[in-house]
PDB file of C-alpha atoms in Angstrom:
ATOM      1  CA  UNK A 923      39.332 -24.854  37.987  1.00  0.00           C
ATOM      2  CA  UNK A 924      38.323 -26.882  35.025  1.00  0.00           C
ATOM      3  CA  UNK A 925      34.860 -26.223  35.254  1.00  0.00           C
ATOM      4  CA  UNK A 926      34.643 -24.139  31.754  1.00  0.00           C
ATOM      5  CA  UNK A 927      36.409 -26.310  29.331  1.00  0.00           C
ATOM      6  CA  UNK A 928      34.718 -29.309  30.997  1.00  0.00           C
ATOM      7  CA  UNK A 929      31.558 -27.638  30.448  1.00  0.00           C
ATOM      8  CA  UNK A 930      32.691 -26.474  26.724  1.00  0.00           C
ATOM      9  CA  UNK A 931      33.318 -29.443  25.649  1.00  0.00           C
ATOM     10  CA  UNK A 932      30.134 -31.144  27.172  1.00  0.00           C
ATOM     11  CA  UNK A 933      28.107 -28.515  25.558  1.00  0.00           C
ATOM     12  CA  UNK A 934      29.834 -29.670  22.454  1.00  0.00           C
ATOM     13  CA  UNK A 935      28.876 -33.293  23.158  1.00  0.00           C
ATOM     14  CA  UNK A 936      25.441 -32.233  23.527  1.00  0.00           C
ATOM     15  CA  UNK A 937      25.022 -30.472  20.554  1.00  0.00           C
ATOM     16  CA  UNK A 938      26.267 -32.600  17.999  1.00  0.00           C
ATOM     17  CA  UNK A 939      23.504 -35.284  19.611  1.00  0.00           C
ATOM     18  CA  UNK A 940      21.190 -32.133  18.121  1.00  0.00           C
ATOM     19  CA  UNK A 941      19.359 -32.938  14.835  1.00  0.00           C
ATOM     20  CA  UNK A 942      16.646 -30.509  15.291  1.00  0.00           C
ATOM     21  CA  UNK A 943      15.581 -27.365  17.023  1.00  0.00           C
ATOM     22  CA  UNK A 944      12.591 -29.501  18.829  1.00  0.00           C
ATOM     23  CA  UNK A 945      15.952 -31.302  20.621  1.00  0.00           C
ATOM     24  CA  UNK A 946      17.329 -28.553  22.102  1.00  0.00           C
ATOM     25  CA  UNK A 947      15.607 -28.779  25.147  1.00  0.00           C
ATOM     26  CA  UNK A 948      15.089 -32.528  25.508  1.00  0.00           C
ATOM     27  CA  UNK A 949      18.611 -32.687  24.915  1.00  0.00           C
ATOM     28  CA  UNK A 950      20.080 -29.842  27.726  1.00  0.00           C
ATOM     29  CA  UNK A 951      17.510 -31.106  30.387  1.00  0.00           C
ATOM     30  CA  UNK A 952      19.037 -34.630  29.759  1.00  0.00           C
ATOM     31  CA  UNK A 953      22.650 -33.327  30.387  1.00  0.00           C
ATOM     32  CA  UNK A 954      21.264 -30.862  32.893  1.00  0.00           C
ATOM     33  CA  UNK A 955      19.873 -33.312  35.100  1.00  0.00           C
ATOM     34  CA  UNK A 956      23.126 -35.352  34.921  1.00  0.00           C
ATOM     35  CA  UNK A 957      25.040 -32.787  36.081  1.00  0.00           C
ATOM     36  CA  UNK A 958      22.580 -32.063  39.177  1.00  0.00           C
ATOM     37  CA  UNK A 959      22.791 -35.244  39.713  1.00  0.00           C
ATOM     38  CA  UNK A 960      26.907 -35.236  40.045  1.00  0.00           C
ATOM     39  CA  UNK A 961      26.676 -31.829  41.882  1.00  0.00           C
ATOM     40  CA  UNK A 962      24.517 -33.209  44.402  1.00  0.00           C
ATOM     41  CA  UNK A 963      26.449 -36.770  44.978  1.00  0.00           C
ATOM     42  CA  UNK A 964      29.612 -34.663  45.410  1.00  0.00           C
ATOM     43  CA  UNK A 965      27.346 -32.271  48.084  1.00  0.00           C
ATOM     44  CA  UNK A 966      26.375 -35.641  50.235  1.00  0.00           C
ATOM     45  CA  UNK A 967      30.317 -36.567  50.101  1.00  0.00           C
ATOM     46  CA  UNK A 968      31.777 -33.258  51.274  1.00  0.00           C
ATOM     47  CA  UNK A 969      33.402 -32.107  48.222  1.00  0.00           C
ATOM     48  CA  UNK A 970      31.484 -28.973  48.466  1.00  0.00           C
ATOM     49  CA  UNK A 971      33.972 -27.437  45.452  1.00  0.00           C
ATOM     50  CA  UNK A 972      33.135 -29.839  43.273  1.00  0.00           C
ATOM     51  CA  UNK A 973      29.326 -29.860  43.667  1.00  0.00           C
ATOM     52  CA  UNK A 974      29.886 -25.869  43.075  1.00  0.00           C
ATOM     53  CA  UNK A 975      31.353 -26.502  39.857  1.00  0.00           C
ATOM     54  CA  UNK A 976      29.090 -29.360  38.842  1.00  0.00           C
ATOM     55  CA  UNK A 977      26.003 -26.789  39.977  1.00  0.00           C
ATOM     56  CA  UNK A 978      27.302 -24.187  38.264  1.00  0.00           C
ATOM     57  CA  UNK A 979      27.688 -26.130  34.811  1.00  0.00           C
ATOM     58  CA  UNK A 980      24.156 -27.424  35.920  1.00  0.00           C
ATOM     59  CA  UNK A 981      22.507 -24.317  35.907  1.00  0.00           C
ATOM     60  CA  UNK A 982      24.209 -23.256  32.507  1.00  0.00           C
ATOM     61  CA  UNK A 983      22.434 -26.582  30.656  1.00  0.00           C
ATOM     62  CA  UNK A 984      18.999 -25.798  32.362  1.00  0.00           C
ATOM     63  CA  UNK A 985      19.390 -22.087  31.260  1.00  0.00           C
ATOM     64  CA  UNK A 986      19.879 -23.364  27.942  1.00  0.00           C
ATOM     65  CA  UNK A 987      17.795 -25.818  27.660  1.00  0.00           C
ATOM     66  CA  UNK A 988      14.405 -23.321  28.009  1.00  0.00           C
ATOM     67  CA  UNK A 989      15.872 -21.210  25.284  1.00  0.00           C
ATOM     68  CA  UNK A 990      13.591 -22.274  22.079  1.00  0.00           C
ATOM     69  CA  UNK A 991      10.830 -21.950  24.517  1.00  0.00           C
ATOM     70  CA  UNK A 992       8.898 -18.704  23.694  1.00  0.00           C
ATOM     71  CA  UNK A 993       5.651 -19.873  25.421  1.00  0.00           C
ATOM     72  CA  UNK A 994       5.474 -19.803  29.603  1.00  0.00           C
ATOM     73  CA  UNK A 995       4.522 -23.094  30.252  1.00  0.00           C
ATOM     74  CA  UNK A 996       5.142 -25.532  32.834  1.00  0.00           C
ATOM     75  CA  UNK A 997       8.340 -27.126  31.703  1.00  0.00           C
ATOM     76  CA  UNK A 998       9.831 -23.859  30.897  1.00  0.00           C
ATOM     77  CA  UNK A 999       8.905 -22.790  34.571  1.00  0.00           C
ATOM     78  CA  UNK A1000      10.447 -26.355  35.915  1.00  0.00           C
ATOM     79  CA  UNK A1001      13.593 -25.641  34.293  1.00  0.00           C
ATOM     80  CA  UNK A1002      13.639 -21.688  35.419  1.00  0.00           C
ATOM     81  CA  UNK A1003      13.064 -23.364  39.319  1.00  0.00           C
ATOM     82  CA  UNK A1004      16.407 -26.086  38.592  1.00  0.00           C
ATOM     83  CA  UNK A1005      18.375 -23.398  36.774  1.00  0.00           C
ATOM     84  CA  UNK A1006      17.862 -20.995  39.929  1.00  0.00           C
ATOM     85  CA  UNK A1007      18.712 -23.360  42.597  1.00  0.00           C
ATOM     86  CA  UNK A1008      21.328 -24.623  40.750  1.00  0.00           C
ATOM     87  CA  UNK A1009      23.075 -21.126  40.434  1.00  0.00           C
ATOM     88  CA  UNK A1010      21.888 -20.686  44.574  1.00  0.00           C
ATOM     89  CA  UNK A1011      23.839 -23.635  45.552  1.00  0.00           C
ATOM     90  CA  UNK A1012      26.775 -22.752  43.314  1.00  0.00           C
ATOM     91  CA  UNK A1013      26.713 -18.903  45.044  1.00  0.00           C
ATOM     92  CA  UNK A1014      27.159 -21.431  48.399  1.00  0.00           C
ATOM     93  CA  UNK A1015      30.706 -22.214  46.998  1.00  0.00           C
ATOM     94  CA  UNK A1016      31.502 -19.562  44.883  1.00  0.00           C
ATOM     95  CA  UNK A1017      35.175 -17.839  45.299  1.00  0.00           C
ATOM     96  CA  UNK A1018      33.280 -14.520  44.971  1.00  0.00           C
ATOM     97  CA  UNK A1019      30.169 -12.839  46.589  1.00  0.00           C
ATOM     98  CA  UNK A1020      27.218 -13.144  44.936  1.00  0.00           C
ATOM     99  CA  UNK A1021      23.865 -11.856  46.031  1.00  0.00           C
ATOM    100  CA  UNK A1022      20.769 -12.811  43.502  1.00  0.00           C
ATOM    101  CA  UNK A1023      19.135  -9.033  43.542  1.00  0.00           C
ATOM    102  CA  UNK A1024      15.775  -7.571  41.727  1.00  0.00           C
ATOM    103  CA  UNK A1025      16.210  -4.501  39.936  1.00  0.00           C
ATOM    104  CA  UNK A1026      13.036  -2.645  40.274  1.00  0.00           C
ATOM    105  CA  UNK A1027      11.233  -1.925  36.411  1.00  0.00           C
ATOM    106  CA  UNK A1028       7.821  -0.009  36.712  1.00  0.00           C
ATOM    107  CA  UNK A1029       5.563  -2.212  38.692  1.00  0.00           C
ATOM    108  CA  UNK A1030       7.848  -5.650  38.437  1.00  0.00           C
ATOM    109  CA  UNK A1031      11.432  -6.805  38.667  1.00  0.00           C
ATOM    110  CA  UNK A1032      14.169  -7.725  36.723  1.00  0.00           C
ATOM    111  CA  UNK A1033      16.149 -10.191  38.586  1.00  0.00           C
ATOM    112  CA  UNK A1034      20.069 -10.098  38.517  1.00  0.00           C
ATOM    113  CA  UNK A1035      22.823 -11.101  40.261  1.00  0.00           C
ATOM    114  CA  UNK A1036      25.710  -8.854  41.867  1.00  0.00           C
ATOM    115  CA  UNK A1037      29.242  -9.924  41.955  1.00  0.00           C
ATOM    116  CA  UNK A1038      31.732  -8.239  44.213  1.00  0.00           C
ATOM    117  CA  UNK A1039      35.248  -9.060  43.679  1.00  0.00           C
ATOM    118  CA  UNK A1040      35.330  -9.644  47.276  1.00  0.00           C
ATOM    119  CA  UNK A1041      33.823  -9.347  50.835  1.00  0.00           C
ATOM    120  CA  UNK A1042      34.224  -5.405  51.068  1.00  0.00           C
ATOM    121  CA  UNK A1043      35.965  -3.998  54.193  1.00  0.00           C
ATOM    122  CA  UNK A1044      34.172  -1.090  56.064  1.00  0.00           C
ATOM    123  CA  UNK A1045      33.750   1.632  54.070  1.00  0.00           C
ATOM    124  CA  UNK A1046      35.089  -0.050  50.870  1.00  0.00           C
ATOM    125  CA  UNK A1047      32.945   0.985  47.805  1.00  0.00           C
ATOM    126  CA  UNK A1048      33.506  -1.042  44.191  1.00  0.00           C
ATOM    127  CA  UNK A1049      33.426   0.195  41.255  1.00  0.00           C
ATOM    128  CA  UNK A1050      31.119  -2.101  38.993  1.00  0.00           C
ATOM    129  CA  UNK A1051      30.135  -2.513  35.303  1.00  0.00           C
ATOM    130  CA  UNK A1052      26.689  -3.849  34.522  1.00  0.00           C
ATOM    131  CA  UNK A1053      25.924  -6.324  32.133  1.00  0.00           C
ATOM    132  CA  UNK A1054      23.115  -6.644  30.045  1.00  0.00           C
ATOM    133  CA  UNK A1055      23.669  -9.807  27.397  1.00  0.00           C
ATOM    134  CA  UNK A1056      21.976 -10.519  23.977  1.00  0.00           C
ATOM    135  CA  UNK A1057      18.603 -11.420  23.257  1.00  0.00           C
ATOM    136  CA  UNK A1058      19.688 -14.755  23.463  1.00  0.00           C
ATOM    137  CA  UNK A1059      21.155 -14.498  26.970  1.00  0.00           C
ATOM    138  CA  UNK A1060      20.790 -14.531  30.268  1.00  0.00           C
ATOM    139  CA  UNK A1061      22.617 -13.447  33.474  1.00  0.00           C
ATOM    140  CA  UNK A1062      23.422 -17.123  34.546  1.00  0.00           C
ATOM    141  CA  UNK A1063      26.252 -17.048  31.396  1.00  0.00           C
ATOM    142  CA  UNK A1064      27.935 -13.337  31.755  1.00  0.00           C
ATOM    143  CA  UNK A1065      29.916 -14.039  34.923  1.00  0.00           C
ATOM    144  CA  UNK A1066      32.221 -17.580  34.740  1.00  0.00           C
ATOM    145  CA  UNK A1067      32.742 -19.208  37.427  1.00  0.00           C
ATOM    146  CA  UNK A1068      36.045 -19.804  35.950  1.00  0.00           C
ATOM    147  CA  UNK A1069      37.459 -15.852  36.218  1.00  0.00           C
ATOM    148  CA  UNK A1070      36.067 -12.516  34.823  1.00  0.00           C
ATOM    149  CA  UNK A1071      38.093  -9.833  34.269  1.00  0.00           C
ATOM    150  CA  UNK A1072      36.215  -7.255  36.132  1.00  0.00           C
ATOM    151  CA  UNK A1073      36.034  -9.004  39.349  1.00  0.00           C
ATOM    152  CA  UNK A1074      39.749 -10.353  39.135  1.00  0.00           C
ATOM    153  CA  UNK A1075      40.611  -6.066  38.719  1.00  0.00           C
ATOM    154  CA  UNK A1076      38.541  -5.008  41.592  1.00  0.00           C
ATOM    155  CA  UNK A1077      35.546  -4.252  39.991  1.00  0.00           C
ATOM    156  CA  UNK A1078      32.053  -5.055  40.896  1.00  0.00           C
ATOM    157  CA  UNK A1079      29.535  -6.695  37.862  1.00  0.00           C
ATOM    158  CA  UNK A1080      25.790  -6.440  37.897  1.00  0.00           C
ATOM    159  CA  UNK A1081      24.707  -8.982  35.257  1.00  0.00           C
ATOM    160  CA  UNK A1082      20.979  -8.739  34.527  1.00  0.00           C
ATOM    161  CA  UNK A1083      18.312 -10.022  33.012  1.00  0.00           C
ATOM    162  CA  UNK A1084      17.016  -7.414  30.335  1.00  0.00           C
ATOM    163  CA  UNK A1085      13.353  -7.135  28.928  1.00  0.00           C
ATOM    164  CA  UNK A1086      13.075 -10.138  26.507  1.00  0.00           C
ATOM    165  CA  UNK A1087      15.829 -11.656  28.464  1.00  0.00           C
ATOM    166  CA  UNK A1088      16.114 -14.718  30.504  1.00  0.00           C
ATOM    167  CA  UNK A1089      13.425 -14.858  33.633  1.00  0.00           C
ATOM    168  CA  UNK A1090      12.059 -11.846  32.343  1.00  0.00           C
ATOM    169  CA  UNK A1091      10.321 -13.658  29.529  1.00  0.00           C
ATOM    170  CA  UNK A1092       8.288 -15.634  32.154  1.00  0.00           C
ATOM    171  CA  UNK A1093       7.519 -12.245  34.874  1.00  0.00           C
ATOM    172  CA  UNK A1094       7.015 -11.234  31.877  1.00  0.00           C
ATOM    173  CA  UNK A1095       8.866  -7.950  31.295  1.00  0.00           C
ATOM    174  CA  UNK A1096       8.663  -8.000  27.223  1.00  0.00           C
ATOM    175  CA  UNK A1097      10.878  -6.001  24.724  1.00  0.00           C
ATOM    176  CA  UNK A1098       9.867  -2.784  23.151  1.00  0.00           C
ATOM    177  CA  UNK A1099      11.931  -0.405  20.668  1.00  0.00           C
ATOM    178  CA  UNK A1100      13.543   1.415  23.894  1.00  0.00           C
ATOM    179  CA  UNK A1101      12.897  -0.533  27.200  1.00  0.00           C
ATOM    180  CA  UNK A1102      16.364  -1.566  27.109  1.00  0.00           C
ATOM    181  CA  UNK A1103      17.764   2.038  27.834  1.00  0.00           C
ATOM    182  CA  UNK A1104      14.944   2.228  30.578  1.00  0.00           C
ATOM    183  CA  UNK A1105      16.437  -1.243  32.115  1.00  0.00           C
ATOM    184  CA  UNK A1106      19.946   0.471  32.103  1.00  0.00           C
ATOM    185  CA  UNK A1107      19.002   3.455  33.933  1.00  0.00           C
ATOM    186  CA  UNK A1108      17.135   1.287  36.307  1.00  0.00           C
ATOM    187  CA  UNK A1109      20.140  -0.867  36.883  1.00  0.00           C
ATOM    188  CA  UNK A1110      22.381   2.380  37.969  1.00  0.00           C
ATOM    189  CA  UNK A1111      19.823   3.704  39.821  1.00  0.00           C
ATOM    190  CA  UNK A1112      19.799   0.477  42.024  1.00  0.00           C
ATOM    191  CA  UNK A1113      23.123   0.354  42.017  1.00  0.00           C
ATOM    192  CA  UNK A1114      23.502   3.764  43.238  1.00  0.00           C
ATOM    193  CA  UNK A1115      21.332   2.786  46.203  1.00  0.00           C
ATOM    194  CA  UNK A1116      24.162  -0.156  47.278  1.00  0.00           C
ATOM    195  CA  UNK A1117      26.451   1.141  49.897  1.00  0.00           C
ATOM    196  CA  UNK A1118      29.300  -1.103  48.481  1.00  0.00           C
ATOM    197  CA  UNK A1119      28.910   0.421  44.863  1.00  0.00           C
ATOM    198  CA  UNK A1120      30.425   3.836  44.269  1.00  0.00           C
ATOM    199  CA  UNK A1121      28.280   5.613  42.716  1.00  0.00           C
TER     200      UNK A1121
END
């Protein structure tokens, strides 16, 4: 597919538009909500691999427009809701399993998704790396719709949203000096409860 340089170069396009930080999200939502827009024209005209591409590229401008927000407030919360049916409705067309998944943390959730490299066969068990991005990050932008190397060698990814990270800003699951170890062994303990993960 095309959808990664397309969306490269749009992200380029968006940012030169950029002249301060208070742009950033003006800016993304704008280009966001175009690209929901073409996702869900293509949707009413069949071309249900198109409007996965245009949803996934979507989802990757709503995710980044609510980064410079460090407040939970209602915009950042609209854009969390687009972002995460954006990335549902590309999972509809994906050309790889993907199951949205909450990691259990103490007395909340840290939401993630798991990609298999395929549908397994009875009995078959993945072997899967997890991902846990940046501070800057999220799990929407670890996994490309356009390949990963994992999946395309058999292997299973867990890409999730780590305290400080992503969705769990808003739960909120916050940062400490060593909650990201915690969030690790939290992630292979789930993942030792999936039969299709080998543990």
């Amino acid at each position: 597919t095309k959808t990664i340089p397309e969306a490269i170069a749009e992200f380029r396009r968006v940012g030169a538009t950029i002249k301060k930080a208070a742009d950033i999200d003006r800016v993304f939502v704008a280009a966001a909500k175009r690209r929901q827009a073409r996702a869900e024209e293509y949707e009413k005209q069949g071309r249900f691999k198109s409007a996965g591409e245009q949803y996934f590229i979507a989802q990757l401008f709503w995710a980044t427009a609510r980064w410079p927000i460090f407040e939970t407030n209602k915009a950042l919360l609209d854009m969390e809701e687009h972002m995460n049916h954006c990335f549902a409705k590309y999972i509809q067309n994906a050309n790889h399993p993907i199951e949205r998944v909450e990691v259990k943390f103490g007395n909340k959730a840290m939401p993630a998704y798991l990609h298999l490299p395929h549908k397994p066969a009875a009995g078959e068990k993945f072997p899967c790396v997890l991902y846990i991005d940046g501070m800057d990050g999220c799990k929407e932008m670890m996994v490309s719709a356009h390949g990963d190397p994992h999946l395309e060698r058999g292997i299973a990814v867990l890409a999730i949203d780590g305290p400080g990270q992503g969705e769990c800003c808003t739960i909120p699951i916050p940062v400490t000096p060593r909650n990201h170890g915690d969030a690790a062994v939290a992630a292979v303990d789930f993942l030792a409860s999936r039969p299709e993960i080998d543990a």
